[in-house]
Short mmCIF file of C-alpha atoms in Angstrom, two decimals:
data_model
loop_
_atom_site.label_atom_id
_atom_site.label_comp_id
_atom_site.label_asym_id
_atom_site.label_seq_id
_atom_site.Cartn_x
_atom_site.Cartn_y
_atom_site.Cartn_z
CA UNK A 3 -29.85 -16.18 16.24
CA UNK A 4 -25.69 -17.06 15.38
CA UNK A 5 -23.84 -16.37 18.13
CA UNK A 6 -23.89 -12.56 18.03
CA UNK A 7 -26.26 -9.40 17.19
CA UNK A 8 -26.55 -5.82 16.04
CA UNK A 9 -28.15 -5.19 19.27
CA UNK A 10 -25.18 -6.57 21.12
CA UNK A 11 -22.79 -5.42 19.15
CA UNK A 12 -24.16 -1.69 19.13
CA UNK A 13 -24.49 -1.82 22.68
CA UNK A 14 -21.33 -2.23 23.54
CA UNK A 15 -21.09 0.78 21.06
CA UNK A 16 -22.54 3.10 22.51
CA UNK A 17 -21.24 2.33 25.56
CA UNK A 18 -24.00 0.08 27.71
CA UNK A 19 -22.96 -3.57 29.30
CA UNK A 20 -24.74 -5.91 27.18
CA UNK A 21 -21.76 -8.96 26.44
CA UNK A 22 -21.38 -9.84 22.73
CA UNK A 23 -22.42 -13.68 23.25
CA UNK A 24 -19.62 -15.66 22.81
CA UNK A 25 -16.60 -13.37 22.18
CA UNK A 26 -12.80 -13.06 23.24
CA UNK A 27 -10.94 -9.82 23.95
CA UNK A 28 -13.56 -7.44 23.36
CA UNK A 29 -12.13 -4.14 22.45
CA UNK A 30 -13.28 -0.85 21.84
CA UNK A 31 -11.71 1.35 19.46
CA UNK A 32 -11.37 4.46 17.21
CA UNK A 33 -11.35 4.19 13.47
CA UNK A 34 -7.67 3.55 11.84
CA UNK A 35 -9.08 7.53 10.12
CA UNK A 36 -9.64 8.38 13.50
CA UNK A 37 -14.22 9.37 13.03
CA UNK A 38 -15.53 6.67 13.70
CA UNK A 39 -16.19 4.55 17.41
CA UNK A 40 -15.68 1.05 17.20
CA UNK A 41 -16.38 -3.02 19.40
CA UNK A 42 -14.31 -5.35 17.92
CA UNK A 43 -13.59 -9.43 18.63
CA UNK A 44 -13.97 -12.59 17.49
CA UNK A 45 -16.94 -14.55 17.42
CA UNK A 46 -18.55 -18.40 17.44
CA UNK A 47 -20.03 -18.56 14.42
CA UNK A 48 -21.58 -22.31 13.42
CA UNK A 49 -20.73 -22.52 9.00
CA UNK A 50 -21.68 -25.40 6.89
CA UNK A 51 -21.44 -25.81 2.78
CA UNK A 52 -21.50 -27.96 0.04
CA UNK A 53 -17.15 -27.30 -1.04
CA UNK A 54 -15.77 -29.52 -3.80
CA UNK A 55 -13.15 -32.22 -3.12
CA UNK A 56 -9.48 -31.53 -3.53
CA UNK A 57 -7.63 -34.67 -4.99
CA UNK A 58 -4.28 -32.60 -4.97
CA UNK A 59 -1.26 -31.68 -1.85
CA UNK A 60 -0.80 -28.72 -1.38
CA UNK A 61 2.77 -27.37 -2.52
CA UNK A 62 5.75 -28.34 -0.01
CA UNK A 63 7.84 -25.72 -1.49
CA UNK A 64 7.80 -22.07 -3.00
CA UNK A 65 9.27 -23.69 -6.46
CA UNK A 66 6.55 -25.90 -6.25
CA UNK A 67 4.24 -23.45 -5.06
CA UNK A 68 5.91 -21.00 -7.85
CA UNK A 69 5.21 -23.60 -10.45
CA UNK A 70 1.08 -24.40 -10.27
CA UNK A 71 0.71 -20.77 -10.41
CA UNK A 72 2.02 -20.31 -13.87
CA UNK A 73 0.22 -23.20 -14.85
CA UNK A 74 -2.88 -21.78 -13.43
CA UNK A 75 -1.89 -19.16 -16.12
CA UNK A 76 -0.85 -21.27 -19.14
CA UNK A 77 -2.35 -21.21 -22.21
CA UNK A 78 -5.09 -24.07 -22.07
CA UNK A 79 -4.58 -25.06 -18.58
CA UNK A 80 -6.08 -27.68 -16.76
CA UNK A 81 -5.01 -27.06 -14.08
CA UNK A 82 -7.65 -25.91 -11.47
CA UNK A 83 -10.05 -28.59 -13.26
CA UNK A 84 -8.22 -31.33 -12.36
CA UNK A 85 -7.78 -30.25 -8.76
CA UNK A 86 -10.76 -30.39 -7.35
CA UNK A 87 -13.70 -33.27 -7.85
CA UNK A 88 -17.20 -34.23 -5.72
CA UNK A 89 -19.04 -32.20 -3.86
CA UNK A 90 -18.15 -32.48 0.09
CA UNK A 91 -20.19 -31.29 3.19
CA UNK A 92 -17.77 -28.97 5.19
CA UNK A 93 -18.91 -27.72 8.57
CA UNK A 94 -17.22 -26.66 12.22
CA UNK A 95 -17.93 -23.88 14.42
CA UNK A 96 -15.50 -20.91 13.71
CA UNK A 97 -13.87 -17.97 14.79
CA UNK A 98 -14.56 -14.78 12.82
CA UNK A 99 -12.97 -11.00 14.02
CA UNK A 100 -15.67 -8.58 13.55
CA UNK A 101 -15.29 -5.11 14.08
CA UNK A 102 -18.70 -3.30 13.81
CA UNK A 103 -18.17 0.39 13.66
CA UNK A 104 -20.30 3.65 13.80
CA UNK A 105 -20.30 7.25 14.02
CA UNK A 106 -18.96 8.98 17.11
CA UNK A 107 -21.40 10.87 17.32
CA UNK A 108 -24.02 8.91 20.15
CA UNK A 109 -27.03 11.22 18.68
CA UNK A 110 -25.55 10.06 15.44
CA UNK A 111 -25.71 6.73 16.45
CA UNK A 112 -29.31 6.34 17.02
CA UNK A 113 -30.35 8.07 13.98
CA UNK A 114 -28.34 5.14 12.19
CA UNK A 115 -31.08 2.93 9.64
CA UNK A 116 -28.45 1.13 7.62
CA UNK A 117 -25.44 -1.05 8.17
CA UNK A 118 -22.86 -2.47 5.02
CA UNK A 119 -21.86 -5.34 5.26
CA UNK A 120 -17.83 -4.77 4.25
CA UNK A 121 -15.88 -8.01 2.39
CA UNK A 122 -12.14 -7.51 1.20
CA UNK A 123 -10.06 -9.52 -1.28
CA UNK A 124 -7.40 -11.90 -1.56
CA UNK A 125 -4.16 -11.13 0.37
CA UNK A 126 -5.92 -8.23 2.20
CA UNK A 127 -7.97 -8.15 5.71
CA UNK A 128 -10.50 -5.84 7.37
CA UNK A 129 -8.39 -3.25 7.35
CA UNK A 130 -8.24 -2.15 3.91
CA UNK A 131 -11.57 -0.81 4.76
CA UNK A 132 -9.19 1.40 6.83
CA UNK A 133 -6.31 1.95 5.96
CA UNK A 134 -5.15 5.77 7.52
CA UNK A 135 -7.07 8.75 7.92
CA UNK A 136 -8.05 9.57 4.67
CA UNK A 137 -7.62 6.29 3.47
CA UNK A 138 -11.23 5.25 5.30
CA UNK A 139 -14.13 4.19 4.17
CA UNK A 140 -15.11 3.52 7.03
CA UNK A 141 -15.04 6.53 8.70
CA UNK A 142 -16.53 8.02 4.86
CA UNK A 143 -19.47 5.65 5.91
CA UNK A 144 -20.11 6.31 9.36
CA UNK A 145 -19.61 10.34 8.76
CA UNK A 146 -22.87 9.67 6.16
CA UNK A 147 -25.62 7.93 9.60
CA UNK A 148 -24.34 4.58 8.03
CA UNK A 149 -23.11 1.30 10.38
CA UNK A 150 -20.04 -0.61 8.79
CA UNK A 151 -19.28 -4.67 9.64
CA UNK A 152 -15.17 -5.09 8.42
CA UNK A 153 -14.13 -8.77 8.95
CA UNK A 154 -11.53 -10.72 8.03
CA UNK A 155 -12.67 -14.03 6.22
CA UNK A 156 -12.25 -17.39 7.13
CA UNK A 157 -8.38 -18.25 7.07
CA UNK A 158 -7.82 -14.78 7.24
CA UNK A 159 -5.73 -12.13 9.61
CA UNK A 160 -7.38 -12.99 13.34
CA UNK A 161 -10.11 -15.36 12.27
CA UNK A 162 -9.49 -18.87 12.73
CA UNK A 163 -7.18 -20.57 9.68
CA UNK A 164 -8.61 -24.40 9.37
CA UNK A 165 -7.73 -26.47 6.57
CA UNK A 166 -6.64 -24.72 3.68
CA UNK A 167 -7.36 -27.04 0.50
CA UNK A 168 -10.82 -28.31 1.73
CA UNK A 169 -12.27 -25.85 4.27
CA UNK A 170 -11.04 -22.89 3.15
CA UNK A 171 -13.47 -22.45 0.74
CA UNK A 172 -15.75 -20.17 -1.76
CA UNK A 173 -18.92 -21.32 -1.28
CA UNK A 174 -17.94 -21.70 3.21
CA UNK A 175 -16.91 -17.87 1.86
CA UNK A 176 -20.03 -17.35 0.94
CA UNK A 177 -22.37 -18.96 3.58
CA UNK A 178 -20.57 -16.67 5.44
CA UNK A 179 -21.32 -13.23 3.50
CA UNK A 180 -24.64 -14.78 4.44
CA UNK A 181 -25.02 -15.34 7.81
CA UNK A 182 -23.44 -11.66 9.02
CA UNK A 183 -25.83 -10.34 6.38
CA UNK A 184 -28.35 -11.74 8.48
CA UNK A 185 -27.84 -11.39 11.51
CA UNK A 186 -27.09 -7.09 10.74
CA UNK A 187 -30.21 -7.52 9.19
CA UNK A 188 -31.84 -9.49 12.34
CA UNK A 189 -30.41 -7.62 14.68
CA UNK A 190 -31.82 -3.61 16.36
CA UNK A 191 -29.65 -1.29 17.62
CA UNK A 192 -30.17 -0.68 21.35
CA UNK A 193 -30.61 3.49 22.92
CA UNK A 194 -33.73 4.03 20.93
CA UNK A 195 -34.42 1.24 19.94
CA UNK A 196 -34.24 1.54 16.63
CA UNK A 197 -34.40 -1.08 13.24
CA UNK A 198 -31.27 -1.46 11.21
CA UNK A 199 -33.91 -1.56 8.16
CA UNK A 200 -31.29 -1.79 5.31
CA UNK A 201 -28.28 -3.80 4.21
CA UNK A 202 -25.33 -2.80 2.10
CA UNK A 203 -23.20 -5.32 0.70
CA UNK A 204 -19.97 -4.36 -0.29
CA UNK A 205 -16.99 -6.20 -1.31
CA UNK A 206 -13.27 -5.60 -2.65
CA UNK A 207 -12.26 -7.82 -5.49
CA UNK A 208 -12.47 -11.80 -4.46
CA UNK A 209 -14.46 -9.91 -0.79
CA UNK A 210 -17.00 -8.34 -3.88
CA UNK A 211 -16.63 -11.48 -5.98
CA UNK A 212 -18.21 -13.13 -2.70
CA UNK A 213 -20.52 -11.03 -2.52
CA UNK A 214 -21.95 -11.16 -5.53
CA UNK A 215 -22.00 -14.86 -5.55
CA UNK A 216 -24.75 -13.76 -2.18
CA UNK A 217 -26.92 -11.97 -4.08
CA UNK A 218 -27.45 -14.38 -6.49
CA UNK A 219 -27.92 -17.30 -3.91
CA UNK A 220 -29.48 -15.46 -1.56
CA UNK A 221 -30.83 -12.33 -3.35
CA UNK A 222 -33.17 -10.60 0.16
CA UNK A 223 -29.83 -10.09 2.01
CA UNK A 224 -28.84 -6.43 -0.08
CA UNK A 225 -30.63 -3.80 -0.29
CA UNK A 226 -27.98 -2.19 -1.84
CA UNK A 227 -24.03 -3.50 -3.85
CA UNK A 228 -20.85 -1.49 -3.71
CA UNK A 229 -18.13 -3.90 -5.77
CA UNK A 230 -14.80 -2.72 -5.89
CA UNK A 231 -12.65 -4.22 -8.56
CA UNK A 232 -14.65 -6.68 -10.56
CA UNK A 233 -15.21 -6.43 -14.41
CA UNK A 234 -15.90 -9.75 -17.33
CA UNK A 235 -12.79 -9.24 -18.95
CA UNK A 236 -11.02 -12.03 -16.30
CA UNK A 237 -7.70 -13.08 -19.49
CA UNK A 238 -4.93 -10.42 -16.83
CA UNK A 239 -6.00 -11.48 -13.80
CA UNK A 240 -4.57 -14.41 -13.66
CA UNK A 241 -1.10 -12.70 -14.61
CA UNK A 242 -1.81 -10.03 -11.75
CA UNK A 243 -1.55 -13.94 -9.77
CA UNK A 244 1.53 -14.83 -11.11
CA UNK A 245 3.58 -11.45 -10.65
CA UNK A 246 2.68 -11.73 -6.65
CA UNK A 247 5.71 -14.38 -6.13
CA UNK A 248 2.89 -16.11 -4.34
CA UNK A 249 4.90 -18.41 -1.73
CA UNK A 250 3.58 -20.62 1.36
CA UNK A 251 3.32 -18.77 4.34
CA UNK A 252 4.77 -20.03 6.99
CA UNK A 253 8.18 -19.38 5.05
CA UNK A 254 7.85 -15.48 5.02
CA UNK A 255 11.15 -13.85 6.07
CA UNK A 256 8.09 -11.20 8.37
CA UNK A 257 7.86 -14.52 10.97
CA UNK A 258 4.18 -13.63 11.10
CA UNK A 259 2.35 -17.15 9.43
CA UNK A 260 4.08 -19.56 10.99
CA UNK A 261 2.08 -22.53 12.35
CA UNK A 262 0.48 -22.62 9.96
CA UNK A 263 -0.95 -25.21 6.65
CA UNK A 264 1.46 -25.37 4.12
CA UNK A 265 -1.78 -24.89 1.28
CA UNK A 266 -2.37 -20.79 2.93
CA UNK A 267 0.25 -18.42 0.75
CA UNK A 268 1.54 -15.28 0.78
CA UNK A 269 2.33 -12.66 -1.38
CA UNK A 270 6.28 -12.91 -1.53
CA UNK A 271 8.56 -9.99 -0.01
CA UNK A 272 9.86 -7.76 -2.31
CA UNK A 273 7.14 -5.36 -3.03
CA UNK A 274 7.39 -4.46 -6.35
CA UNK A 275 5.25 -7.99 -6.84
CA UNK A 276 2.08 -5.95 -4.91
CA UNK A 277 2.73 -2.78 -6.59
CA UNK A 278 2.18 -4.97 -9.90
CA UNK A 279 -0.52 -6.51 -9.25
CA UNK A 280 -2.48 -4.06 -6.62
CA UNK A 281 -1.18 -0.31 -7.34
CA UNK A 282 -0.45 2.52 -10.19
CA UNK A 283 2.61 4.29 -10.09
CA UNK A 284 2.47 7.50 -8.96
CA UNK A 285 -1.01 7.43 -7.75
CA UNK A 286 -0.74 6.16 -4.56
CA UNK A 287 1.43 7.32 -1.62
CA UNK A 288 4.52 4.56 -1.01
CA UNK A 289 3.88 5.87 2.84
CA UNK A 290 0.39 3.34 2.77
CA UNK A 291 2.17 1.55 -0.24
CA UNK A 292 4.55 0.39 2.60
CA UNK A 293 1.79 0.09 5.31
CA UNK A 294 -0.09 -1.65 3.13
CA UNK A 295 2.72 -4.00 2.20
CA UNK A 296 3.55 -4.57 5.86
CA UNK A 297 -0.18 -6.03 6.40
CA UNK A 298 0.04 -8.75 3.95
CA UNK A 299 -2.16 -11.88 4.86
CA UNK A 300 -2.59 -14.91 3.42
CA UNK A 301 -4.53 -16.24 0.46
CA UNK A 302 -6.05 -20.60 0.74
CA UNK A 303 -4.84 -22.58 -1.87
CA UNK A 304 -9.09 -24.17 -1.64
CA UNK A 305 -10.18 -20.18 -2.54
CA UNK A 306 -8.33 -20.48 -5.72
CA UNK A 307 -9.59 -23.87 -6.70
CA UNK A 308 -13.05 -22.63 -6.19
CA UNK A 309 -13.22 -18.98 -7.65
CA UNK A 310 -14.64 -19.43 -10.44
CA UNK A 311 -17.97 -21.01 -8.04
CA UNK A 312 -18.68 -17.39 -7.47
CA UNK A 313 -18.72 -14.90 -11.07
CA UNK A 314 -22.20 -16.88 -11.68
CA UNK A 315 -24.29 -14.02 -12.66
CA UNK A 316 -26.89 -12.40 -10.11
CA UNK A 317 -30.33 -13.19 -11.92
CA UNK A 318 -32.10 -13.24 -9.14
CA UNK A 319 -30.99 -9.45 -7.62
CA UNK A 320 -33.14 -6.98 -7.89
CA UNK A 321 -31.37 -4.42 -6.72
CA UNK A 322 -29.11 -1.08 -7.47
CA UNK A 323 -25.49 -2.15 -8.02
CA UNK A 324 -22.67 0.61 -8.64
CA UNK A 325 -19.04 -1.39 -9.06
CA UNK A 326 -16.47 1.11 -8.55
CA UNK A 327 -13.11 0.57 -10.55
CA UNK A 328 -9.54 2.04 -10.39
CA UNK A 329 -9.13 3.55 -13.67
CA UNK A 330 -5.95 1.54 -13.95
CA UNK A 331 -7.12 -1.70 -12.84
CA UNK A 332 -4.56 -4.26 -14.42
CA UNK A 333 -6.49 -7.44 -12.44
CA UNK A 334 -9.83 -7.01 -14.17
CA UNK A 335 -8.29 -4.70 -17.31
CA UNK A 336 -5.25 -5.27 -18.04
CA UNK A 337 -4.22 -1.94 -16.95
CA UNK A 338 -6.95 0.53 -18.82
CA UNK A 339 -10.23 0.38 -17.42
CA UNK A 340 -11.50 2.65 -20.96
CA UNK A 341 -10.65 0.07 -23.42
CA UNK A 342 -12.20 -1.06 -25.19
CA UNK A 343 -15.58 0.21 -23.02
CA UNK A 344 -15.76 1.87 -19.23
CA UNK A 345 -15.52 -2.00 -17.99
CA UNK A 346 -17.32 -1.18 -14.14
CA UNK A 347 -20.47 0.15 -16.39
CA UNK A 348 -20.14 -2.53 -18.90
CA UNK A 349 -19.83 -5.85 -16.07
CA UNK A 350 -23.18 -4.18 -14.12
CA UNK A 351 -25.50 -6.02 -16.78
CA UNK A 352 -23.74 -9.38 -17.28
CA UNK A 353 -23.23 -9.88 -13.19
CA UNK A 354 -26.49 -8.70 -12.14
CA UNK A 355 -28.78 -8.34 -15.28
CA UNK A 356 -32.41 -7.85 -13.50
CA UNK A 357 -30.72 -4.55 -11.05
CA UNK A 358 -32.61 -1.33 -10.73
CA UNK A 359 -30.90 0.39 -13.62
CA UNK A 360 -32.28 3.43 -12.76
CA UNK A 361 -31.16 3.75 -9.85
CA UNK A 362 -27.07 2.07 -10.48
CA UNK A 363 -23.84 3.39 -11.98
CA UNK A 364 -20.72 2.65 -12.47
CA UNK A 365 -17.19 5.34 -11.77
CA UNK A 366 -13.55 4.78 -12.38
CA UNK A 367 -11.17 5.86 -9.89
CA UNK A 368 -8.68 8.13 -11.30
CA UNK A 369 -4.88 7.17 -11.34
CA UNK A 370 -6.21 4.17 -9.46
CA UNK A 371 -4.84 0.45 -9.63
CA UNK A 372 -6.23 -2.96 -7.59
CA UNK A 373 -6.44 -1.42 -4.53
CA UNK A 374 -8.45 1.49 -4.77
CA UNK A 375 -8.73 1.91 -1.17
CA UNK A 376 -5.08 2.95 -0.86
CA UNK A 377 -4.51 4.94 -4.30
CA UNK A 378 -4.87 9.18 -4.03
CA UNK A 379 -8.43 8.80 -5.32
CA UNK A 380 -9.14 6.58 -2.40
CA UNK A 381 -11.58 9.73 -1.50
CA UNK A 382 -12.99 10.74 -4.69
CA UNK A 383 -14.06 6.90 -4.96
CA UNK A 384 -15.77 7.14 -0.78
CA UNK A 385 -17.86 10.14 -1.89
CA UNK A 386 -19.32 8.26 -5.10
CA UNK A 387 -19.90 4.98 -3.27
CA UNK A 388 -21.28 7.54 -0.18
CA UNK A 389 -23.13 8.95 -2.97
CA UNK A 390 -24.78 6.15 -4.86
CA UNK A 391 -26.34 4.94 -1.08
CA UNK A 392 -28.25 8.04 -0.81
CA UNK A 393 -30.29 7.92 -4.51
CA UNK A 394 -30.03 4.80 -3.87
CA UNK A 395 -31.50 4.04 -0.56
CA UNK A 396 -32.36 7.43 0.18
CA UNK A 397 -31.13 8.00 3.17
#
């Protein structure tokens, strides 16, 4: 076992006294949406993975950062390939912030048999899944009878921030998600001692790539998958990255990222940098947009260099898949996910060729950009996600 169990978290969620192993700053709370009971804290998880050696130092100025991403996006770019070398083993014991949420009704809590592992995308954190009332997938899931475990990926938010070049790479993030999925699978809930028998992997953007990679390497980790913000169309993604005007995080005017190593980057201070990449106007509430931009988070350069490692087709995965895109996602559709075909639907056979076709589905959230959960049509997307699970898992 990896220092915490679902049973320990669940016991605290329903008001028992069993401790959360190796956790610090444990807190009980409501979800931001207000409809779920949650328990959260930082847990120590030992991780080991085969990363790639990064051969170039992190840029030291924001001029250098901008030029790096421009060269990433240019025609015939060799930046990524030239920056990495041989495989190398990395390992350590890392603090990971995790938040487990349940239905608020205790009788409903004891009926939970399926948990969802929620992995956020780049420059976001766990709050993407629980933004505000009406924008909380956590609440949509718990109201439907599921438990959710959201977390801050290594190098993000309240989790540890180790070396952003050599340590915080996709292989290690994949192992982290795998361990969390295993713990959800083997944990049991207190009270009625009901076993959590099914695990759903849910990921957005970079988190979707990680979820896909877990399904490729560990196909039995998940009984169903929901991926937001993906397609086989990749030529627009780097334009989206460049549009964010990424800068060295420790130079951000907010002062929120002081002390981080230079290889951690954040979106530039102008909000419209995030709008181009992640949003579609007028399909969002400006107040929610402002809230989300105020919560912006880091992207480790090691993740940028190793992201292609996550996109291998998950050929051994045979369960159901739902792909949910914003209709106007720029990153993966160039602004129109219906052209020349439905890009969400087309991604299923490409990335999950042996998935259960009968139970798989796709959906384009009307008027939404890349960050589906922060748009006015988020509720419709959530309804489709829950309906998919009810049909796919017989929940």
